[in-house]
PDB file of C-alpha atoms in Angstrom:
ATOM      1  CA  MET A 368     -46.666-159.237  24.210  1.00 81.00           C
ATOM      2  CA  ARG A 369     -45.957-161.080  20.726  1.00 86.00           C
ATOM      3  CA  LEU A 370     -44.989-159.260  17.548  1.00 93.00           C
ATOM      4  CA  LEU A 371     -44.548-160.380  13.865  1.00 94.00           C
ATOM      5  CA  LEU A 372     -41.547-159.052  12.142  1.00 96.00           C
ATOM      6  CA  ILE A 373     -41.516-159.486   8.329  1.00 96.00           C
ATOM      7  CA  GLU A 374     -37.957-158.791   6.949  1.00 94.00           C
ATOM      8  CA  ASP A 375     -35.819-160.467   4.422  1.00 92.00           C
ATOM      9  CA  GLU A 376     -32.344-159.054   5.647  1.00 92.00           C
ATOM     10  CA  PRO A 377     -30.830-161.520   7.992  1.00 92.00           C
ATOM     11  CA  LYS A 378     -28.661-159.225   9.767  1.00 93.00           C
ATOM     12  CA  THR A 379     -31.677-156.905  10.299  1.00 93.00           C
ATOM     13  CA  VAL A 380     -33.556-159.509  11.515  1.00 94.00           C
ATOM     14  CA  GLN A 381     -31.312-160.711  14.053  1.00 94.00           C
ATOM     15  CA  SER A 382     -30.380-157.226  15.388  1.00 94.00           C
ATOM     16  CA  LEU A 383     -34.246-156.219  15.640  1.00 96.00           C
ATOM     17  CA  ARG A 384     -35.271-159.636  17.434  1.00 94.00           C
ATOM     18  CA  GLN A 385     -32.689-159.338  19.730  1.00 94.00           C
ATOM     19  CA  GLY A 386     -33.241-155.872  20.870  1.00 95.00           C
ATOM     20  CA  LEU A 387     -37.070-156.254  20.876  1.00 95.00           C
ATOM     21  CA  GLU A 388     -36.656-159.702  23.048  1.00 93.00           C
ATOM     22  CA  GLU A 389     -34.457-157.992  25.422  1.00 93.00           C
ATOM     23  CA  ASN A 390     -37.217-155.529  25.925  1.00 92.00           C
ATOM     24  CA  GLY A 391     -39.628-158.066  26.969  1.00 90.00           C
ATOM     25  CA  TYR A 392     -41.551-158.693  23.456  1.00 90.00           C
ATOM     26  CA  GLU A 393     -41.967-162.229  21.977  1.00 90.00           C
ATOM     27  CA  VAL A 394     -40.922-161.996  18.198  1.00 92.00           C
ATOM     28  CA  ASP A 395     -42.290-164.367  15.215  1.00 92.00           C
ATOM     29  CA  ILE A 396     -40.127-164.035  12.084  1.00 94.00           C
ATOM     30  CA  ALA A 397     -41.009-164.103   8.387  1.00 93.00           C
ATOM     31  CA  TYR A 398     -38.565-163.867   5.609  1.00 93.00           C
ATOM     32  CA  ASP A 399     -41.069-162.898   2.787  1.00 92.00           C
ATOM     33  CA  GLY A 400     -44.241-161.090   2.412  1.00 93.00           C
ATOM     34  CA  LEU A 401     -46.411-164.445   1.312  1.00 93.00           C
ATOM     35  CA  ILE A 402     -45.198-166.010   4.730  1.00 93.00           C
ATOM     36  CA  GLY A 403     -45.763-162.797   6.586  1.00 93.00           C
ATOM     37  CA  LEU A 404     -49.121-162.552   5.327  1.00 93.00           C
ATOM     38  CA  GLN A 405     -50.022-166.058   6.543  1.00 91.00           C
ATOM     39  CA  LEU A 406     -48.723-165.668   9.690  1.00 90.00           C
ATOM     40  CA  ALA A 407     -50.262-162.223  10.376  1.00 90.00           C
ATOM     41  CA  LYS A 408     -53.901-163.734   9.416  1.00 85.00           C
ATOM     42  CA  ARG A 409     -53.191-166.723  11.514  1.00 82.00           C
ATOM     43  CA  GLY A 410     -51.896-165.228  14.664  1.00 75.00           C
ATOM     44  CA  VAL A 411     -52.829-162.654  17.291  1.00 76.00           C
ATOM     45  CA  TYR A 412     -50.164-159.863  17.310  1.00 86.00           C
ATOM     46  CA  GLY A 413     -49.908-156.839  19.328  1.00 87.00           C
ATOM     47  CA  LEU A 414     -47.967-155.417  16.345  1.00 93.00           C
ATOM     48  CA  ILE A 415     -46.769-156.129  12.948  1.00 95.00           C
ATOM     49  CA  ILE A 416     -43.339-154.781  11.783  1.00 97.00           C
ATOM     50  CA  SER A 417     -42.769-155.103   8.009  1.00 96.00           C
ATOM     51  CA  ASP A 418     -40.304-153.878   5.450  1.00 94.00           C
ATOM     52  CA  ILE A 419     -41.625-152.853   1.885  1.00 93.00           C
ATOM     53  CA  ILE A 420     -39.244-154.417  -0.506  1.00 91.00           C
ATOM     54  CA  MET A 421     -39.390-157.969   0.036  1.00 90.00           C
ATOM     55  CA  PRO A 422     -39.672-161.289  -1.946  1.00 89.00           C
ATOM     56  CA  GLY A 423     -42.945-162.844  -2.728  1.00 87.00           C
ATOM     57  CA  LEU A 424     -45.106-159.960  -1.690  1.00 91.00           C
ATOM     58  CA  ASN A 425     -43.952-156.568  -0.796  1.00 93.00           C
ATOM     59  CA  GLY A 426     -44.991-154.727   2.230  1.00 92.00           C
ATOM     60  CA  LEU A 427     -47.584-152.541   0.565  1.00 93.00           C
ATOM     61  CA  GLU A 428     -49.225-155.234  -0.988  1.00 93.00           C
ATOM     62  CA  LEU A 429     -48.985-157.234   2.283  1.00 94.00           C
ATOM     63  CA  CYS A 430     -50.685-154.369   4.238  1.00 92.00           C
ATOM     64  CA  ARG A 431     -53.382-153.735   1.746  1.00 91.00           C
ATOM     65  CA  GLU A 432     -54.396-157.607   1.781  1.00 92.00           C
ATOM     66  CA  PHE A 433     -54.166-157.758   5.554  1.00 91.00           C
ATOM     67  CA  ARG A 434     -56.604-154.494   6.070  1.00 88.00           C
ATOM     68  CA  LYS A 435     -59.182-156.375   4.132  1.00 86.00           C
ATOM     69  CA  THR A 436     -59.896-158.589   7.203  1.00 82.00           C
ATOM     70  CA  ASP A 437     -58.188-156.811   9.934  1.00 82.00           C
ATOM     71  CA  GLN A 438     -58.370-153.300  10.749  1.00 77.00           C
ATOM     72  CA  GLN A 439     -57.310-153.258  14.284  1.00 78.00           C
ATOM     73  CA  THR A 440     -53.739-154.781  14.613  1.00 86.00           C
ATOM     74  CA  PRO A 441     -51.129-151.844  14.299  1.00 89.00           C
ATOM     75  CA  ILE A 442     -48.663-152.049  11.507  1.00 92.00           C
ATOM     76  CA  LEU A 443     -45.116-150.373  11.390  1.00 94.00           C
ATOM     77  CA  MET A 444     -43.826-150.014   8.028  1.00 92.00           C
ATOM     78  CA  LEU A 445     -39.936-150.084   7.311  1.00 93.00           C
ATOM     79  CA  SER A 446     -38.332-148.717   4.176  1.00 88.00           C
ATOM     80  CA  ALA A 447     -35.272-146.882   2.953  1.00 85.00           C
ATOM     81  CA  LEU A 448     -37.734-145.137   0.681  1.00 82.00           C
ATOM     82  CA  GLY A 449     -38.213-141.856   2.692  1.00 75.00           C
ATOM     83  CA  THR A 450     -39.875-139.266   0.652  1.00 81.00           C
ATOM     84  CA  THR A 451     -43.120-137.683   1.447  1.00 81.00           C
ATOM     85  CA  ASP A 452     -45.007-139.599  -1.107  1.00 82.00           C
ATOM     86  CA  ASP A 453     -43.497-143.056  -0.101  1.00 81.00           C
ATOM     87  CA  LYS A 454     -44.586-142.273   3.585  1.00 82.00           C
ATOM     88  CA  VAL A 455     -48.273-141.019   2.245  1.00 84.00           C
ATOM     89  CA  THR A 456     -48.298-144.415   0.386  1.00 84.00           C
ATOM     90  CA  GLY A 457     -47.476-146.587   3.079  1.00 84.00           C
ATOM     91  CA  LEU A 458     -50.187-144.978   5.440  1.00 85.00           C
ATOM     92  CA  ASP A 459     -52.802-145.096   2.643  1.00 85.00           C
ATOM     93  CA  VAL A 460     -52.579-148.606   2.253  1.00 86.00           C
ATOM     94  CA  GLY A 461     -53.194-149.160   5.966  1.00 85.00           C
ATOM     95  CA  ALA A 462     -50.012-148.794   7.911  1.00 88.00           C
ATOM     96  CA  ASP A 463     -50.314-146.970  11.356  1.00 86.00           C
ATOM     97  CA  ASP A 464     -46.785-145.517  11.190  1.00 87.00           C
ATOM     98  CA  TYR A 465     -43.669-145.442   8.757  1.00 89.00           C
ATOM     99  CA  LEU A 466     -39.881-145.381   9.843  1.00 89.00           C
ATOM    100  CA  VAL A 467     -37.237-144.713   7.296  1.00 88.00           C
ATOM    101  CA  LYS A 468     -34.102-146.890   7.010  1.00 88.00           C
ATOM    102  CA  PRO A 469     -31.433-146.423   8.723  1.00 88.00           C
ATOM    103  CA  PHE A 470     -32.760-145.716  11.970  1.00 90.00           C
ATOM    104  CA  GLU A 471     -31.460-146.138  15.693  1.00 92.00           C
ATOM    105  CA  PHE A 472     -33.142-149.144  17.463  1.00 94.00           C
ATOM    106  CA  LYS A 473     -34.424-146.570  20.339  1.00 93.00           C
ATOM    107  CA  GLU A 474     -36.422-144.831  17.816  1.00 92.00           C
ATOM    108  CA  LEU A 475     -37.821-148.091  16.544  1.00 94.00           C
ATOM    109  CA  LEU A 476     -38.442-149.075  20.256  1.00 94.00           C
ATOM    110  CA  ALA A 477     -40.428-145.806  20.959  1.00 92.00           C
ATOM    111  CA  ARG A 478     -42.582-146.175  17.800  1.00 90.00           C
ATOM    112  CA  VAL A 479     -43.292-150.199  18.934  1.00 93.00           C
ATOM    113  CA  ARG A 480     -44.120-148.874  22.504  1.00 89.00           C
ATOM    114  CA  ALA A 481     -46.554-146.269  21.203  1.00 85.00           C
ATOM    115  CA  LEU A 482     -48.281-148.534  18.825  1.00 86.00           C
ATOM    116  CA  THR A 483     -48.795-151.339  21.269  1.00 82.00           C
ATOM    117  CA  LYS A 484     -49.717-148.953  24.008  1.00 76.00           C
ATOM    118  CA  ARG A 485     -52.623-147.451  21.830  1.00 62.00           C
ATOM    119  CA  SER A 486     -53.878-151.004  20.518  1.00 57.00           C
ATOM    120  CA  SER A 487     -54.119-152.245  24.027  1.00 54.00           C
ATOM    121  CA  GLY A 488     -56.606-149.615  25.016  1.00 52.00           C
ATOM    122  CA  VAL A 489     -59.177-151.704  23.056  1.00 52.00           C
ATOM    123  CA  SER A 490     -60.490-154.652  24.707  1.00 48.00           C
ATOM    124  CA  GLN A 491     -61.585-157.340  22.175  1.00 48.00           C
ATOM    125  CA  THR A 492     -62.721-160.766  22.285  1.00 47.00           C
ATOM    126  CA  SER A 493     -64.036-163.146  19.318  1.00 49.00           C
ATOM    127  CA  ASN A 494     -67.108-161.067  19.176  1.00 76.00           C
ATOM    128  CA  LEU A 495     -66.828-158.021  21.333  1.00 81.00           C
ATOM    129  CA  LEU A 496     -65.243-154.589  21.233  1.00 86.00           C
ATOM    130  CA  ARG A 497     -65.204-152.253  24.284  1.00 85.00           C
ATOM    131  CA  PHE A 498     -63.897-148.716  24.402  1.00 89.00           C
ATOM    132  CA  GLU A 499     -64.560-146.960  27.931  1.00 89.00           C
ATOM    133  CA  ASP A 500     -68.424-147.671  28.781  1.00 90.00           C
ATOM    134  CA  VAL A 501     -69.164-148.548  25.075  1.00 92.00           C
ATOM    135  CA  GLU A 502     -69.460-152.163  24.314  1.00 90.00           C
ATOM    136  CA  VAL A 503     -70.375-153.584  20.673  1.00 90.00           C
ATOM    137  CA  ASN A 504     -71.185-157.174  19.945  1.00 89.00           C
ATOM    138  CA  LEU A 505     -69.946-157.775  16.313  1.00 84.00           C
ATOM    139  CA  ASP A 506     -71.986-160.951  16.213  1.00 80.00           C
ATOM    140  CA  ALA A 507     -75.567-159.645  17.413  1.00 84.00           C
ATOM    141  CA  LYS A 508     -74.723-156.009  15.964  1.00 86.00           C
ATOM    142  CA  THR A 509     -75.864-154.612  19.403  1.00 91.00           C
ATOM    143  CA  VAL A 510     -74.425-151.452  20.994  1.00 93.00           C
ATOM    144  CA  PHE A 511     -74.416-150.645  24.781  1.00 94.00           C
ATOM    145  CA  ARG A 512     -73.299-147.451  26.524  1.00 92.00           C
ATOM    146  CA  SER A 513     -73.133-147.536  30.351  1.00 89.00           C
ATOM    147  CA  GLY A 514     -75.545-150.672  30.069  1.00 89.00           C
ATOM    148  CA  LEU A 515     -77.954-148.763  27.955  1.00 92.00           C
ATOM    149  CA  LYS A 516     -78.932-150.229  24.411  1.00 93.00           C
ATOM    150  CA  ILE A 517     -78.412-147.810  21.428  1.00 94.00           C
ATOM    151  CA  GLU A 518     -80.040-148.463  18.087  1.00 92.00           C
ATOM    152  CA  LEU A 519     -77.609-147.945  15.208  1.00 88.00           C
ATOM    153  CA  THR A 520     -78.311-148.104  11.612  1.00 86.00           C
ATOM    154  CA  VAL A 521     -75.858-150.467   9.462  1.00 83.00           C
ATOM    155  CA  ARG A 522     -73.598-147.345   8.445  1.00 82.00           C
ATOM    156  CA  GLU A 523     -73.630-145.733  12.020  1.00 89.00           C
ATOM    157  CA  PHE A 524     -72.577-149.422  13.529  1.00 90.00           C
ATOM    158  CA  ASN A 525     -69.651-149.826  10.802  1.00 88.00           C
ATOM    159  CA  LEU A 526     -68.321-146.293  11.484  1.00 92.00           C
ATOM    160  CA  LEU A 527     -68.554-146.926  15.463  1.00 94.00           C
ATOM    161  CA  VAL A 528     -66.584-150.218  15.004  1.00 91.00           C
ATOM    162  CA  TYR A 529     -63.999-148.520  12.702  1.00 91.00           C
ATOM    163  CA  LEU A 530     -63.438-145.680  15.369  1.00 93.00           C
ATOM    164  CA  ILE A 531     -63.082-147.993  18.362  1.00 91.00           C
ATOM    165  CA  ARG A 532     -60.648-150.232  16.217  1.00 86.00           C
ATOM    166  CA  ASN A 533     -58.764-147.029  15.446  1.00 88.00           C
ATOM    167  CA  GLN A 534     -59.229-145.062  19.012  1.00 87.00           C
ATOM    168  CA  GLY A 535     -56.687-142.446  19.669  1.00 87.00           C
ATOM    169  CA  ARG A 536     -55.905-141.955  15.829  1.00 89.00           C
ATOM    170  CA  VAL A 537     -57.437-139.082  13.679  1.00 92.00           C
ATOM    171  CA  VAL A 538     -59.225-140.742  10.570  1.00 91.00           C
ATOM    172  CA  SER A 539     -59.973-138.695   7.829  1.00 91.00           C
ATOM    173  CA  LYS A 540     -63.282-138.307   5.675  1.00 89.00           C
ATOM    174  CA  ALA A 541     -61.678-139.996   2.685  1.00 87.00           C
ATOM    175  CA  GLU A 542     -60.531-142.827   4.875  1.00 88.00           C
ATOM    176  CA  ILE A 543     -63.782-143.462   6.445  1.00 88.00           C
ATOM    177  CA  ALA A 544     -65.264-143.508   3.072  1.00 84.00           C
ATOM    178  CA  GLU A 545     -62.913-145.801   1.702  1.00 82.00           C
ATOM    179  CA  ARG A 546     -62.428-148.221   4.631  1.00 80.00           C
ATOM    180  CA  VAL A 547     -66.012-148.138   6.258  1.00 80.00           C
ATOM    181  CA  TRP A 548     -68.187-148.002   3.117  1.00 71.00           C
ATOM    182  CA  ASP A 549     -65.749-148.905   0.335  1.00 61.00           C
ATOM    183  CA  MET A 550     -66.690-145.809  -1.756  1.00 60.00           C
ATOM    184  CA  ASN A 551     -64.660-143.063  -3.442  1.00 62.00           C
ATOM    185  CA  PHE A 552     -64.897-139.984  -1.150  1.00 53.00           C
ATOM    186  CA  ASP A 553     -66.393-136.901  -3.085  1.00 61.00           C
ATOM    187  CA  SER A 554     -65.131-133.736  -1.444  1.00 57.00           C
ATOM    188  CA  GLY A 555     -68.182-131.852  -2.660  1.00 60.00           C
ATOM    189  CA  THR A 556     -70.506-133.677  -0.268  1.00 68.00           C
ATOM    190  CA  ASN A 557     -70.717-133.805   3.289  1.00 80.00           C
ATOM    191  CA  VAL A 558     -72.145-137.406   3.652  1.00 82.00           C
ATOM    192  CA  ILE A 559     -69.414-138.368   6.082  1.00 85.00           C
ATOM    193  CA  GLU A 560     -70.024-135.482   8.351  1.00 89.00           C
ATOM    194  CA  VAL A 561     -73.771-136.215   8.433  1.00 89.00           C
ATOM    195  CA  TYR A 562     -73.282-139.707   9.404  1.00 90.00           C
ATOM    196  CA  VAL A 563     -70.721-138.726  12.118  1.00 93.00           C
ATOM    197  CA  ASN A 564     -73.199-136.397  13.452  1.00 93.00           C
ATOM    198  CA  TYR A 565     -75.882-139.045  13.586  1.00 93.00           C
ATOM    199  CA  LEU A 566     -73.658-141.229  15.369  1.00 95.00           C
ATOM    200  CA  ARG A 567     -72.443-138.608  17.759  1.00 95.00           C
ATOM    201  CA  LYS A 568     -76.237-137.638  18.729  1.00 95.00           C
ATOM    202  CA  LYS A 569     -76.641-141.468  19.693  1.00 95.00           C
ATOM    203  CA  ILE A 570     -73.422-142.054  21.405  1.00 95.00           C
ATOM    204  CA  ASP A 571     -72.622-138.739  23.115  1.00 95.00           C
ATOM    205  CA  ARG A 572     -75.458-136.707  23.322  1.00 92.00           C
ATOM    206  CA  ASP A 573     -77.245-138.082  26.608  1.00 91.00           C
ATOM    207  CA  PHE A 574     -73.871-139.013  28.417  1.00 92.00           C
ATOM    208  CA  PRO A 575     -71.620-136.478  30.067  1.00 91.00           C
ATOM    209  CA  VAL A 576     -68.207-137.866  28.742  1.00 92.00           C
ATOM    210  CA  LYS A 577     -67.938-137.061  25.007  1.00 94.00           C
ATOM    211  CA  LEU A 578     -65.977-139.922  23.140  1.00 95.00           C
ATOM    212  CA  ILE A 579     -66.215-138.705  19.115  1.00 96.00           C
ATOM    213  CA  HIS A 580     -64.077-135.614  18.518  1.00 95.00           C
ATOM    214  CA  THR A 581     -63.775-133.346  15.426  1.00 94.00           C
ATOM    215  CA  GLN A 582     -60.125-132.510  14.387  1.00 91.00           C
ATOM    216  CA  PHE A 583     -60.875-129.468  12.336  1.00 90.00           C
ATOM    217  CA  GLY A 584     -59.419-129.745   8.904  1.00 87.00           C
ATOM    218  CA  MET A 585     -58.231-133.453   9.588  1.00 91.00           C
ATOM    219  CA  GLY A 586     -61.024-135.791  10.554  1.00 93.00           C
ATOM    220  CA  TYR A 587     -62.554-137.587  13.491  1.00 95.00           C
ATOM    221  CA  VAL A 588     -61.009-139.449  16.715  1.00 94.00           C
ATOM    222  CA  LEU A 589     -62.343-141.415  19.453  1.00 94.00           C
ATOM    223  CA  LYS A 590     -60.888-140.423  22.649  1.00 91.00           C
ATOM    224  CA  THR A 591     -61.899-139.616  26.256  1.00 84.00           C
ATOM    225  CA  GLU A 592     -60.178-136.116  26.609  1.00 68.00           C
TER     226      GLU A 592
END
């Protein structure tokens, strides 16, 4: 599996690259955020590992820009900034995980394995997404489950795509509002809950294995358990 490491400290790059390659990963390197963003958009990576404080474009800006066109590729953020607010900020711009410097390599490796394992659960070609027996054609805007065509509205379709690309991860109502429909989340309304229920009725109701699950107080997750 090929990874992209975006880090401006040569000693850190050398150490991480050596460790990752010894564990079977291929590693591309970028020493600043602008080049990192270009490589990220051009390449197909199982994981992007990015520092936050870098020349050209910092890691938060890089992540925010990358997520405008790619919601699937996992991103692991590295930073010496370790407060809760720092971590929340990193996750809010689209990072999947956040590791505070200094760290032991074995901890980073565990995070890498977890993120790449999760992302490999989704099979995607240029225009197809698959999860379990669900197949989504991104070009034709069609959805099938167990070979049966399911008619979805635009919002339901976009919601399903987002859940598949983030399978196994709990996504909040606020995240769905912002990332799926580009709107501010109003906690006083139940619009997200309504659309999740619409989608669940179409995707799950007539099938024995339920895929869309509610994590009470946190959000929703696509999984088989």
